[in-house]
């Protein structure tokens, strides 16, 4: 079924962070469903998507505040947990490298900075993937009761992830200063590559999310995939130059996104420009197609639930 027309009054939902409840301030909309596919009316579909994206800002903001407060409310260390994992990983890998147990060759920047920065980027990538896919489950529960823009739940997850990343930048800046890592003007362009990395993870999450609402095995499969994905991404080692492993690492679409972000923030020399632009185009198209799929799939997920 497809949603093709909205009549009468538009309902407005607001989330109360303290009580985790949604208050209805106006009458709920009367929605008419028809059997024809909404893809037959692309202009109407994109108009609805854009309007709902704009109208979801307030609800998304309320969800962001609620989730961040709930995340650190009953935690003794609070926001420190945001950057403990990459610091522990960097300390352990640096120790193994100095003792000769783990030999990965030379890196362009001091290895502790290399690992901390790379692990933070990877952690943000995986959090975006799992967070956006999990937004479908959250949206399903609320869409069963209320007519609210499903995009609000995706935006709220992205907002929470960006907040955590901002906290994780604190130890990274400290490492840059401590190890005297020089930066160039290209640092200003690093956020562009970082946004493309988040867009790639968001695209995957938008496609996977509706399936995870129907099949519990999807989350387990994605967990195994991300674990293996870590080892074929140059996070704890530089990009290999030769061998079959080097080919596998280079065809990994996440490799040019993470490597370019890291290079723009440090040396300023981009080693994989072609791969970066290909991965960026795939990320942009993936978000657009994933948004359409997410938009069309959620009504069926709610109906089946």
PDB file of C-alpha atoms in Angstrom:
ATOM      1  CA  UNK A   1       0.000   0.000   0.000  1.00  0.00           C
ATOM      2  CA  UNK A   2       1.079   3.557  -0.483  1.00  0.00           C
ATOM      3  CA  UNK A   3       0.473   6.850   1.248  1.00  0.00           C
ATOM      4  CA  UNK A   4      -0.682   9.311  -1.380  1.00  0.00           C
ATOM      5  CA  UNK A   5      -2.830  11.924   0.327  1.00  0.00           C
ATOM      6  CA  UNK A   6      -3.106  13.693   3.676  1.00  0.00           C
ATOM      7  CA  UNK A   7      -6.379  15.316   4.700  1.00  0.00           C
ATOM      8  CA  UNK A   8      -7.660  17.555   7.466  1.00  0.00           C
ATOM      9  CA  UNK A   9      -5.343  18.413  10.338  1.00  0.00           C
ATOM     10  CA  UNK A  10      -1.659  17.589  10.652  1.00  0.00           C
ATOM     11  CA  UNK A  11      -0.737  15.926  13.930  1.00  0.00           C
ATOM     12  CA  UNK A  12       2.258  17.136  15.843  1.00  0.00           C
ATOM     13  CA  UNK A  13       4.179  14.926  18.275  1.00  0.00           C
ATOM     14  CA  UNK A  14       6.550  16.172  20.941  1.00  0.00           C
ATOM     15  CA  UNK A  15       8.753  14.034  23.129  1.00  0.00           C
ATOM     16  CA  UNK A  16       9.099  14.754  26.836  1.00  0.00           C
ATOM     17  CA  UNK A  17      12.701  13.838  27.748  1.00  0.00           C
ATOM     18  CA  UNK A  18      11.946  13.417  31.446  1.00  0.00           C
ATOM     19  CA  UNK A  19       9.071  10.992  31.015  1.00  0.00           C
ATOM     20  CA  UNK A  20       9.995   9.453  27.632  1.00  0.00           C
ATOM     21  CA  UNK A  21       6.431  10.072  26.468  1.00  0.00           C
ATOM     22  CA  UNK A  22       5.077  11.726  23.376  1.00  0.00           C
ATOM     23  CA  UNK A  23       2.517  14.493  23.814  1.00  0.00           C
ATOM     24  CA  UNK A  24      -0.012  15.087  21.048  1.00  0.00           C
ATOM     25  CA  UNK A  25      -0.718  18.787  20.670  1.00  0.00           C
ATOM     26  CA  UNK A  26      -3.050  18.619  17.653  1.00  0.00           C
ATOM     27  CA  UNK A  27      -5.424  16.206  16.014  1.00  0.00           C
ATOM     28  CA  UNK A  28      -3.885  13.232  14.240  1.00  0.00           C
ATOM     29  CA  UNK A  29      -3.880  13.372  10.418  1.00  0.00           C
ATOM     30  CA  UNK A  30      -6.290  11.355   8.321  1.00  0.00           C
ATOM     31  CA  UNK A  31      -4.128   9.351   5.903  1.00  0.00           C
ATOM     32  CA  UNK A  32      -5.566   7.752   2.777  1.00  0.00           C
ATOM     33  CA  UNK A  33      -3.817   4.635   1.444  1.00  0.00           C
ATOM     34  CA  UNK A  34      -4.056   3.460  -2.139  1.00  0.00           C
ATOM     35  CA  UNK A  35      -2.666   0.281  -3.731  1.00  0.00           C
ATOM     36  CA  UNK A  36      -0.541   1.949  -6.434  1.00  0.00           C
ATOM     37  CA  UNK A  37       3.191   2.287  -5.888  1.00  0.00           C
ATOM     38  CA  UNK A  38       4.474   5.652  -4.699  1.00  0.00           C
ATOM     39  CA  UNK A  39       7.405   5.293  -7.093  1.00  0.00           C
ATOM     40  CA  UNK A  40       4.961   6.092  -9.883  1.00  0.00           C
ATOM     41  CA  UNK A  41       4.756   9.613  -8.465  1.00  0.00           C
ATOM     42  CA  UNK A  42       8.406  10.513  -7.781  1.00  0.00           C
ATOM     43  CA  UNK A  43       7.807  14.266  -7.508  1.00  0.00           C
ATOM     44  CA  UNK A  44       5.134  13.748  -4.865  1.00  0.00           C
ATOM     45  CA  UNK A  45       7.324  11.223  -3.076  1.00  0.00           C
ATOM     46  CA  UNK A  46      10.356  13.533  -2.904  1.00  0.00           C
ATOM     47  CA  UNK A  47       8.149  16.447  -1.867  1.00  0.00           C
ATOM     48  CA  UNK A  48       6.770  14.417   1.046  1.00  0.00           C
ATOM     49  CA  UNK A  49      10.249  13.226   2.005  1.00  0.00           C
ATOM     50  CA  UNK A  50      11.642  16.760   2.036  1.00  0.00           C
ATOM     51  CA  UNK A  51       8.693  18.164   3.988  1.00  0.00           C
ATOM     52  CA  UNK A  52       8.887  15.394   6.582  1.00  0.00           C
ATOM     53  CA  UNK A  53      12.634  15.878   6.853  1.00  0.00           C
ATOM     54  CA  UNK A  54      12.097  19.527   7.725  1.00  0.00           C
ATOM     55  CA  UNK A  55       9.219  18.819  10.099  1.00  0.00           C
ATOM     56  CA  UNK A  56      11.200  16.123  11.932  1.00  0.00           C
ATOM     57  CA  UNK A  57      13.758  18.566  13.351  1.00  0.00           C
ATOM     58  CA  UNK A  58      11.968  19.274  16.629  1.00  0.00           C
ATOM     59  CA  UNK A  59      11.226  15.629  17.403  1.00  0.00           C
ATOM     60  CA  UNK A  60      14.774  14.649  16.424  1.00  0.00           C
ATOM     61  CA  UNK A  61      16.196  17.288  18.768  1.00  0.00           C
ATOM     62  CA  UNK A  62      14.068  16.003  21.651  1.00  0.00           C
ATOM     63  CA  UNK A  63      15.202  12.440  20.931  1.00  0.00           C
ATOM     64  CA  UNK A  64      18.866  13.496  20.825  1.00  0.00           C
ATOM     65  CA  UNK A  65      18.640  15.187  24.213  1.00  0.00           C
ATOM     66  CA  UNK A  66      16.777  12.254  25.722  1.00  0.00           C
ATOM     67  CA  UNK A  67      19.241   9.635  24.421  1.00  0.00           C
ATOM     68  CA  UNK A  68      22.354  11.564  25.478  1.00  0.00           C
ATOM     69  CA  UNK A  69      20.962  12.174  28.958  1.00  0.00           C
ATOM     70  CA  UNK A  70      19.968   8.521  29.304  1.00  0.00           C
ATOM     71  CA  UNK A  71      23.384   7.377  28.081  1.00  0.00           C
ATOM     72  CA  UNK A  72      25.338   9.181  30.826  1.00  0.00           C
ATOM     73  CA  UNK A  73      22.698   9.591  33.556  1.00  0.00           C
ATOM     74  CA  UNK A  74      23.634   6.544  35.682  1.00  0.00           C
ATOM     75  CA  UNK A  75      27.313   6.392  34.711  1.00  0.00           C
ATOM     76  CA  UNK A  76      30.089   7.255  37.158  1.00  0.00           C
ATOM     77  CA  UNK A  77      32.663   8.028  34.475  1.00  0.00           C
ATOM     78  CA  UNK A  78      30.115   9.688  32.209  1.00  0.00           C
ATOM     79  CA  UNK A  79      31.461  10.910  28.877  1.00  0.00           C
ATOM     80  CA  UNK A  80      34.866   9.338  29.608  1.00  0.00           C
ATOM     81  CA  UNK A  81      33.449   6.060  28.289  1.00  0.00           C
ATOM     82  CA  UNK A  82      33.271   7.678  24.846  1.00  0.00           C
ATOM     83  CA  UNK A  83      37.045   7.598  24.350  1.00  0.00           C
ATOM     84  CA  UNK A  84      38.189   4.757  26.618  1.00  0.00           C
ATOM     85  CA  UNK A  85      37.968   2.011  23.891  1.00  0.00           C
ATOM     86  CA  UNK A  86      40.282   3.680  21.324  1.00  0.00           C
ATOM     87  CA  UNK A  87      42.762   4.656  24.062  1.00  0.00           C
ATOM     88  CA  UNK A  88      42.969   1.089  25.388  1.00  0.00           C
ATOM     89  CA  UNK A  89      43.355  -0.298  21.870  1.00  0.00           C
ATOM     90  CA  UNK A  90      46.108   2.220  21.085  1.00  0.00           C
ATOM     91  CA  UNK A  91      47.993   1.435  24.296  1.00  0.00           C
ATOM     92  CA  UNK A  92      47.849  -2.319  23.702  1.00  0.00           C
ATOM     93  CA  UNK A  93      48.851  -2.172  20.034  1.00  0.00           C
ATOM     94  CA  UNK A  94      51.672   0.285  20.724  1.00  0.00           C
ATOM     95  CA  UNK A  95      53.037  -2.022  23.422  1.00  0.00           C
ATOM     96  CA  UNK A  96      52.902  -5.042  21.105  1.00  0.00           C
ATOM     97  CA  UNK A  97      54.606  -3.083  18.345  1.00  0.00           C
ATOM     98  CA  UNK A  98      57.453  -1.941  20.596  1.00  0.00           C
ATOM     99  CA  UNK A  99      58.056  -5.463  21.906  1.00  0.00           C
ATOM    100  CA  UNK A 100      58.257  -6.782  18.340  1.00  0.00           C
ATOM    101  CA  UNK A 101      55.246  -9.070  18.665  1.00  0.00           C
ATOM    102  CA  UNK A 102      53.250  -6.967  16.202  1.00  0.00           C
ATOM    103  CA  UNK A 103      55.249  -5.644  13.242  1.00  0.00           C
ATOM    104  CA  UNK A 104      53.325  -3.516  10.756  1.00  0.00           C
ATOM    105  CA  UNK A 105      56.052  -1.321   9.334  1.00  0.00           C
ATOM    106  CA  UNK A 106      56.365   2.458   9.423  1.00  0.00           C
ATOM    107  CA  UNK A 107      53.496   4.935   9.489  1.00  0.00           C
ATOM    108  CA  UNK A 108      53.438   8.556   8.304  1.00  0.00           C
ATOM    109  CA  UNK A 109      52.655   9.788  11.829  1.00  0.00           C
ATOM    110  CA  UNK A 110      53.613   8.379  15.261  1.00  0.00           C
ATOM    111  CA  UNK A 111      51.926   5.036  15.725  1.00  0.00           C
ATOM    112  CA  UNK A 112      49.951   5.901  18.911  1.00  0.00           C
ATOM    113  CA  UNK A 113      48.365   8.859  17.105  1.00  0.00           C
ATOM    114  CA  UNK A 114      47.783   6.696  14.042  1.00  0.00           C
ATOM    115  CA  UNK A 115      45.903   4.051  16.042  1.00  0.00           C
ATOM    116  CA  UNK A 116      43.907   6.424  18.246  1.00  0.00           C
ATOM    117  CA  UNK A 117      42.720   8.482  15.295  1.00  0.00           C
ATOM    118  CA  UNK A 118      41.982   5.461  13.094  1.00  0.00           C
ATOM    119  CA  UNK A 119      40.155   3.554  15.844  1.00  0.00           C
ATOM    120  CA  UNK A 120      38.021   6.605  16.592  1.00  0.00           C
ATOM    121  CA  UNK A 121      37.045   6.895  12.927  1.00  0.00           C
ATOM    122  CA  UNK A 122      36.250   3.196  12.752  1.00  0.00           C
ATOM    123  CA  UNK A 123      34.253   3.277  15.981  1.00  0.00           C
ATOM    124  CA  UNK A 124      32.213   6.204  14.649  1.00  0.00           C
ATOM    125  CA  UNK A 125      31.622   4.345  11.379  1.00  0.00           C
ATOM    126  CA  UNK A 126      30.328   1.201  13.117  1.00  0.00           C
ATOM    127  CA  UNK A 127      28.221   3.223  15.562  1.00  0.00           C
ATOM    128  CA  UNK A 128      26.608   5.028  12.644  1.00  0.00           C
ATOM    129  CA  UNK A 129      25.857   1.770  10.874  1.00  0.00           C
ATOM    130  CA  UNK A 130      24.325   0.083  13.918  1.00  0.00           C
ATOM    131  CA  UNK A 131      22.623   3.271  15.132  1.00  0.00           C
ATOM    132  CA  UNK A 132      20.873   4.018  11.836  1.00  0.00           C
ATOM    133  CA  UNK A 133      19.797   0.400  11.400  1.00  0.00           C
ATOM    134  CA  UNK A 134      18.514   0.400  14.991  1.00  0.00           C
ATOM    135  CA  UNK A 135      16.511   3.555  14.287  1.00  0.00           C
ATOM    136  CA  UNK A 136      14.115   1.436  12.236  1.00  0.00           C
ATOM    137  CA  UNK A 137      13.191  -0.631  15.288  1.00  0.00           C
ATOM    138  CA  UNK A 138      12.623   2.507  17.351  1.00  0.00           C
ATOM    139  CA  UNK A 139      10.565   4.076  14.584  1.00  0.00           C
ATOM    140  CA  UNK A 140       8.454   0.931  14.179  1.00  0.00           C
ATOM    141  CA  UNK A 141       7.291   1.050  17.791  1.00  0.00           C
ATOM    142  CA  UNK A 142       6.267   4.705  17.612  1.00  0.00           C
ATOM    143  CA  UNK A 143       4.819   4.608  14.098  1.00  0.00           C
ATOM    144  CA  UNK A 144       2.433   1.895  15.253  1.00  0.00           C
ATOM    145  CA  UNK A 145       0.808   4.482  17.542  1.00  0.00           C
ATOM    146  CA  UNK A 146       1.531   7.898  16.030  1.00  0.00           C
ATOM    147  CA  UNK A 147       1.983   9.571  12.690  1.00  0.00           C
ATOM    148  CA  UNK A 148       5.461  11.064  13.009  1.00  0.00           C
ATOM    149  CA  UNK A 149       8.225  11.499  10.376  1.00  0.00           C
ATOM    150  CA  UNK A 150      10.387   8.334  10.373  1.00  0.00           C
ATOM    151  CA  UNK A 151      13.401  10.469   9.412  1.00  0.00           C
ATOM    152  CA  UNK A 152      13.433  11.932  12.937  1.00  0.00           C
ATOM    153  CA  UNK A 153      14.757   8.690  14.389  1.00  0.00           C
ATOM    154  CA  UNK A 154      17.637   8.508  11.909  1.00  0.00           C
ATOM    155  CA  UNK A 155      18.562  12.154  12.529  1.00  0.00           C
ATOM    156  CA  UNK A 156      18.502  11.588  16.292  1.00  0.00           C
ATOM    157  CA  UNK A 157      20.950   8.686  15.975  1.00  0.00           C
ATOM    158  CA  UNK A 158      23.288  10.748  13.793  1.00  0.00           C
ATOM    159  CA  UNK A 159      23.134  13.614  16.278  1.00  0.00           C
ATOM    160  CA  UNK A 160      24.066  11.362  19.176  1.00  0.00           C
ATOM    161  CA  UNK A 161      26.954   9.845  17.181  1.00  0.00           C
ATOM    162  CA  UNK A 162      28.316  13.289  16.261  1.00  0.00           C
ATOM    163  CA  UNK A 163      28.128  14.302  19.925  1.00  0.00           C
ATOM    164  CA  UNK A 164      30.164  11.240  20.937  1.00  0.00           C
ATOM    165  CA  UNK A 165      32.683  11.926  18.179  1.00  0.00           C
ATOM    166  CA  UNK A 166      33.136  15.501  19.413  1.00  0.00           C
ATOM    167  CA  UNK A 167      33.965  14.090  22.854  1.00  0.00           C
ATOM    168  CA  UNK A 168      36.418  11.613  21.327  1.00  0.00           C
ATOM    169  CA  UNK A 169      38.281  14.457  19.621  1.00  0.00           C
ATOM    170  CA  UNK A 170      39.586  15.624  23.008  1.00  0.00           C
ATOM    171  CA  UNK A 171      42.188  12.828  23.467  1.00  0.00           C
ATOM    172  CA  UNK A 172      43.028  12.989  19.749  1.00  0.00           C
ATOM    173  CA  UNK A 173      43.930  16.675  20.030  1.00  0.00           C
ATOM    174  CA  UNK A 174      45.982  15.857  23.129  1.00  0.00           C
ATOM    175  CA  UNK A 175      47.871  13.127  21.227  1.00  0.00           C
ATOM    176  CA  UNK A 176      48.534  15.501  18.337  1.00  0.00           C
ATOM    177  CA  UNK A 177      50.057  18.027  20.725  1.00  0.00           C
ATOM    178  CA  UNK A 178      51.979  15.468  22.819  1.00  0.00           C
ATOM    179  CA  UNK A 179      53.606  13.749  19.817  1.00  0.00           C
ATOM    180  CA  UNK A 180      54.031  17.063  17.948  1.00  0.00           C
ATOM    181  CA  UNK A 181      52.136  15.990  14.868  1.00  0.00           C
ATOM    182  CA  UNK A 182      52.261  18.792  12.329  1.00  0.00           C
ATOM    183  CA  UNK A 183      49.097  19.618  10.406  1.00  0.00           C
ATOM    184  CA  UNK A 184      48.527  21.564   7.202  1.00  0.00           C
ATOM    185  CA  UNK A 185      45.697  23.644   5.772  1.00  0.00           C
ATOM    186  CA  UNK A 186      44.172  20.393   4.477  1.00  0.00           C
ATOM    187  CA  UNK A 187      42.878  19.831   8.004  1.00  0.00           C
ATOM    188  CA  UNK A 188      39.983  22.116   7.029  1.00  0.00           C
ATOM    189  CA  UNK A 189      38.956  19.598   4.349  1.00  0.00           C
ATOM    190  CA  UNK A 190      39.054  16.560   6.655  1.00  0.00           C
ATOM    191  CA  UNK A 191      35.396  17.042   7.751  1.00  0.00           C
ATOM    192  CA  UNK A 192      34.313  16.616   4.121  1.00  0.00           C
ATOM    193  CA  UNK A 193      35.867  13.158   3.902  1.00  0.00           C
ATOM    194  CA  UNK A 194      34.546  12.357   7.375  1.00  0.00           C
ATOM    195  CA  UNK A 195      30.990  13.261   6.313  1.00  0.00           C
ATOM    196  CA  UNK A 196      31.297  10.960   3.305  1.00  0.00           C
ATOM    197  CA  UNK A 197      32.376   8.173   5.676  1.00  0.00           C
ATOM    198  CA  UNK A 198      29.257   8.743   7.789  1.00  0.00           C
ATOM    199  CA  UNK A 199      27.099   8.846   4.659  1.00  0.00           C
ATOM    200  CA  UNK A 200      28.409   5.451   3.566  1.00  0.00           C
ATOM    201  CA  UNK A 201      27.565   3.954   6.976  1.00  0.00           C
ATOM    202  CA  UNK A 202      24.166   5.685   6.937  1.00  0.00           C
ATOM    203  CA  UNK A 203      23.355   4.230   3.531  1.00  0.00           C
ATOM    204  CA  UNK A 204      24.065   0.700   4.753  1.00  0.00           C
ATOM    205  CA  UNK A 205      22.029   1.308   7.894  1.00  0.00           C
ATOM    206  CA  UNK A 206      19.032   2.557   5.911  1.00  0.00           C
ATOM    207  CA  UNK A 207      19.010  -0.575   3.777  1.00  0.00           C
ATOM    208  CA  UNK A 208      19.647  -3.004   6.632  1.00  0.00           C
ATOM    209  CA  UNK A 209      17.324  -1.383   9.197  1.00  0.00           C
ATOM    210  CA  UNK A 210      13.933  -2.520   7.807  1.00  0.00           C
ATOM    211  CA  UNK A 211      15.205  -6.098   7.417  1.00  0.00           C
ATOM    212  CA  UNK A 212      16.479  -6.102  11.015  1.00  0.00           C
ATOM    213  CA  UNK A 213      12.924  -5.290  12.136  1.00  0.00           C
ATOM    214  CA  UNK A 214      11.695  -8.492  10.513  1.00  0.00           C
ATOM    215  CA  UNK A 215      14.575 -10.884  11.072  1.00  0.00           C
ATOM    216  CA  UNK A 216      16.675 -10.978  14.247  1.00  0.00           C
ATOM    217  CA  UNK A 217      19.499 -12.783  12.459  1.00  0.00           C
ATOM    218  CA  UNK A 218      20.329  -9.630  10.482  1.00  0.00           C
ATOM    219  CA  UNK A 219      21.906  -7.945  13.524  1.00  0.00           C
ATOM    220  CA  UNK A 220      24.047 -11.000  14.263  1.00  0.00           C
ATOM    221  CA  UNK A 221      25.201 -11.216  10.657  1.00  0.00           C
ATOM    222  CA  UNK A 222      26.106  -7.509  10.627  1.00  0.00           C
ATOM    223  CA  UNK A 223      28.071  -7.968  13.853  1.00  0.00           C
ATOM    224  CA  UNK A 224      30.227 -10.673  12.258  1.00  0.00           C
ATOM    225  CA  UNK A 225      30.640  -8.635   9.071  1.00  0.00           C
ATOM    226  CA  UNK A 226      31.896  -5.546  10.927  1.00  0.00           C
ATOM    227  CA  UNK A 227      34.381  -7.647  12.905  1.00  0.00           C
ATOM    228  CA  UNK A 228      35.872  -9.057   9.720  1.00  0.00           C
ATOM    229  CA  UNK A 229      35.616  -5.649   8.049  1.00  0.00           C
ATOM    230  CA  UNK A 230      37.944  -4.197  10.681  1.00  0.00           C
ATOM    231  CA  UNK A 231      40.800  -6.474   9.631  1.00  0.00           C
ATOM    232  CA  UNK A 232      40.531  -5.595   5.919  1.00  0.00           C
ATOM    233  CA  UNK A 233      40.534  -1.864   6.700  1.00  0.00           C
ATOM    234  CA  UNK A 234      43.849  -0.064   7.392  1.00  0.00           C
ATOM    235  CA  UNK A 235      43.007   0.886  10.972  1.00  0.00           C
ATOM    236  CA  UNK A 236      45.819  -0.722  12.947  1.00  0.00           C
ATOM    237  CA  UNK A 237      48.229  -0.931  10.011  1.00  0.00           C
ATOM    238  CA  UNK A 238      49.088   1.295   7.017  1.00  0.00           C
ATOM    239  CA  UNK A 239      47.840   0.473   3.547  1.00  0.00           C
ATOM    240  CA  UNK A 240      49.930  -2.457   2.236  1.00  0.00           C
ATOM    241  CA  UNK A 241      51.716  -1.831  -1.038  1.00  0.00           C
ATOM    242  CA  UNK A 242      51.909  -5.308  -2.580  1.00  0.00           C
ATOM    243  CA  UNK A 243      50.475  -8.829  -2.236  1.00  0.00           C
ATOM    244  CA  UNK A 244      46.924 -10.162  -2.518  1.00  0.00           C
ATOM    245  CA  UNK A 245      46.077  -8.645   0.855  1.00  0.00           C
ATOM    246  CA  UNK A 246      46.894  -5.202  -0.537  1.00  0.00           C
ATOM    247  CA  UNK A 247      44.362  -5.718  -3.346  1.00  0.00           C
ATOM    248  CA  UNK A 248      41.665  -6.783  -0.857  1.00  0.00           C
ATOM    249  CA  UNK A 249      42.325  -3.748   1.334  1.00  0.00           C
ATOM    250  CA  UNK A 250      42.275  -1.322  -1.600  1.00  0.00           C
ATOM    251  CA  UNK A 251      38.962  -2.570  -3.029  1.00  0.00           C
ATOM    252  CA  UNK A 252      37.388  -2.118   0.388  1.00  0.00           C
ATOM    253  CA  UNK A 253      35.157   0.990  -0.066  1.00  0.00           C
ATOM    254  CA  UNK A 254      35.806   2.150   3.506  1.00  0.00           C
ATOM    255  CA  UNK A 255      39.584   2.218   2.969  1.00  0.00           C
ATOM    256  CA  UNK A 256      39.810   5.402   0.824  1.00  0.00           C
ATOM    257  CA  UNK A 257      37.277   7.201   3.063  1.00  0.00           C
ATOM    258  CA  UNK A 258      39.158   6.541   6.306  1.00  0.00           C
ATOM    259  CA  UNK A 259      42.618   6.915   4.759  1.00  0.00           C
ATOM    260  CA  UNK A 260      41.708  10.227   3.094  1.00  0.00           C
ATOM    261  CA  UNK A 261      40.203  11.583   6.324  1.00  0.00           C
ATOM    262  CA  UNK A 262      43.360  10.620   8.188  1.00  0.00           C
ATOM    263  CA  UNK A 263      45.667  12.055   5.549  1.00  0.00           C
ATOM    264  CA  UNK A 264      43.795  15.352   5.264  1.00  0.00           C
ATOM    265  CA  UNK A 265      43.979  15.763   9.039  1.00  0.00           C
ATOM    266  CA  UNK A 266      47.732  15.068   9.180  1.00  0.00           C
ATOM    267  CA  UNK A 267      50.087  15.006   6.197  1.00  0.00           C
ATOM    268  CA  UNK A 268      47.801  16.602   3.612  1.00  0.00           C
ATOM    269  CA  UNK A 269      48.991  14.156   0.928  1.00  0.00           C
ATOM    270  CA  UNK A 270      46.102  12.128  -0.519  1.00  0.00           C
ATOM    271  CA  UNK A 271      47.289   8.690  -1.619  1.00  0.00           C
ATOM    272  CA  UNK A 272      43.974   7.400  -3.046  1.00  0.00           C
ATOM    273  CA  UNK A 273      42.175  10.307  -4.756  1.00  0.00           C
ATOM    274  CA  UNK A 274      40.372   8.169  -7.347  1.00  0.00           C
ATOM    275  CA  UNK A 275      39.198   5.637  -4.779  1.00  0.00           C
ATOM    276  CA  UNK A 276      37.993   8.439  -2.523  1.00  0.00           C
ATOM    277  CA  UNK A 277      35.841  10.071  -5.200  1.00  0.00           C
ATOM    278  CA  UNK A 278      34.363   6.742  -6.276  1.00  0.00           C
ATOM    279  CA  UNK A 279      33.526   5.862  -2.670  1.00  0.00           C
ATOM    280  CA  UNK A 280      32.096   9.354  -2.119  1.00  0.00           C
ATOM    281  CA  UNK A 281      29.786   9.087  -5.133  1.00  0.00           C
ATOM    282  CA  UNK A 282      28.670   5.647  -3.952  1.00  0.00           C
ATOM    283  CA  UNK A 283      28.009   7.124  -0.483  1.00  0.00           C
ATOM    284  CA  UNK A 284      25.885   9.994  -1.803  1.00  0.00           C
ATOM    285  CA  UNK A 285      23.847   7.785  -4.131  1.00  0.00           C
ATOM    286  CA  UNK A 286      23.585   5.163  -1.409  1.00  0.00           C
ATOM    287  CA  UNK A 287      22.082   7.627   1.078  1.00  0.00           C
ATOM    288  CA  UNK A 288      19.527   8.823  -1.479  1.00  0.00           C
ATOM    289  CA  UNK A 289      18.485   5.298  -2.511  1.00  0.00           C
ATOM    290  CA  UNK A 290      18.590   4.100   1.094  1.00  0.00           C
ATOM    291  CA  UNK A 291      16.350   6.979   2.169  1.00  0.00           C
ATOM    292  CA  UNK A 292      13.809   6.061  -0.515  1.00  0.00           C
ATOM    293  CA  UNK A 293      13.931   2.388   0.486  1.00  0.00           C
ATOM    294  CA  UNK A 294      13.597   3.256   4.178  1.00  0.00           C
ATOM    295  CA  UNK A 295      10.686   5.557   3.437  1.00  0.00           C
ATOM    296  CA  UNK A 296       8.818   2.979   1.349  1.00  0.00           C
ATOM    297  CA  UNK A 297       9.591   0.018   3.609  1.00  0.00           C
ATOM    298  CA  UNK A 298       8.568   1.425   6.991  1.00  0.00           C
ATOM    299  CA  UNK A 299       4.780   1.423   6.295  1.00  0.00           C
ATOM    300  CA  UNK A 300       4.986  -2.262   5.402  1.00  0.00           C
ATOM    301  CA  UNK A 301       7.075  -2.991   8.513  1.00  0.00           C
ATOM    302  CA  UNK A 302       4.517  -1.250  10.696  1.00  0.00           C
ATOM    303  CA  UNK A 303       1.628  -3.010   8.974  1.00  0.00           C
ATOM    304  CA  UNK A 304       3.238  -6.395   9.454  1.00  0.00           C
ATOM    305  CA  UNK A 305       4.005  -5.640  13.111  1.00  0.00           C
TER     306      UNK A 305
END
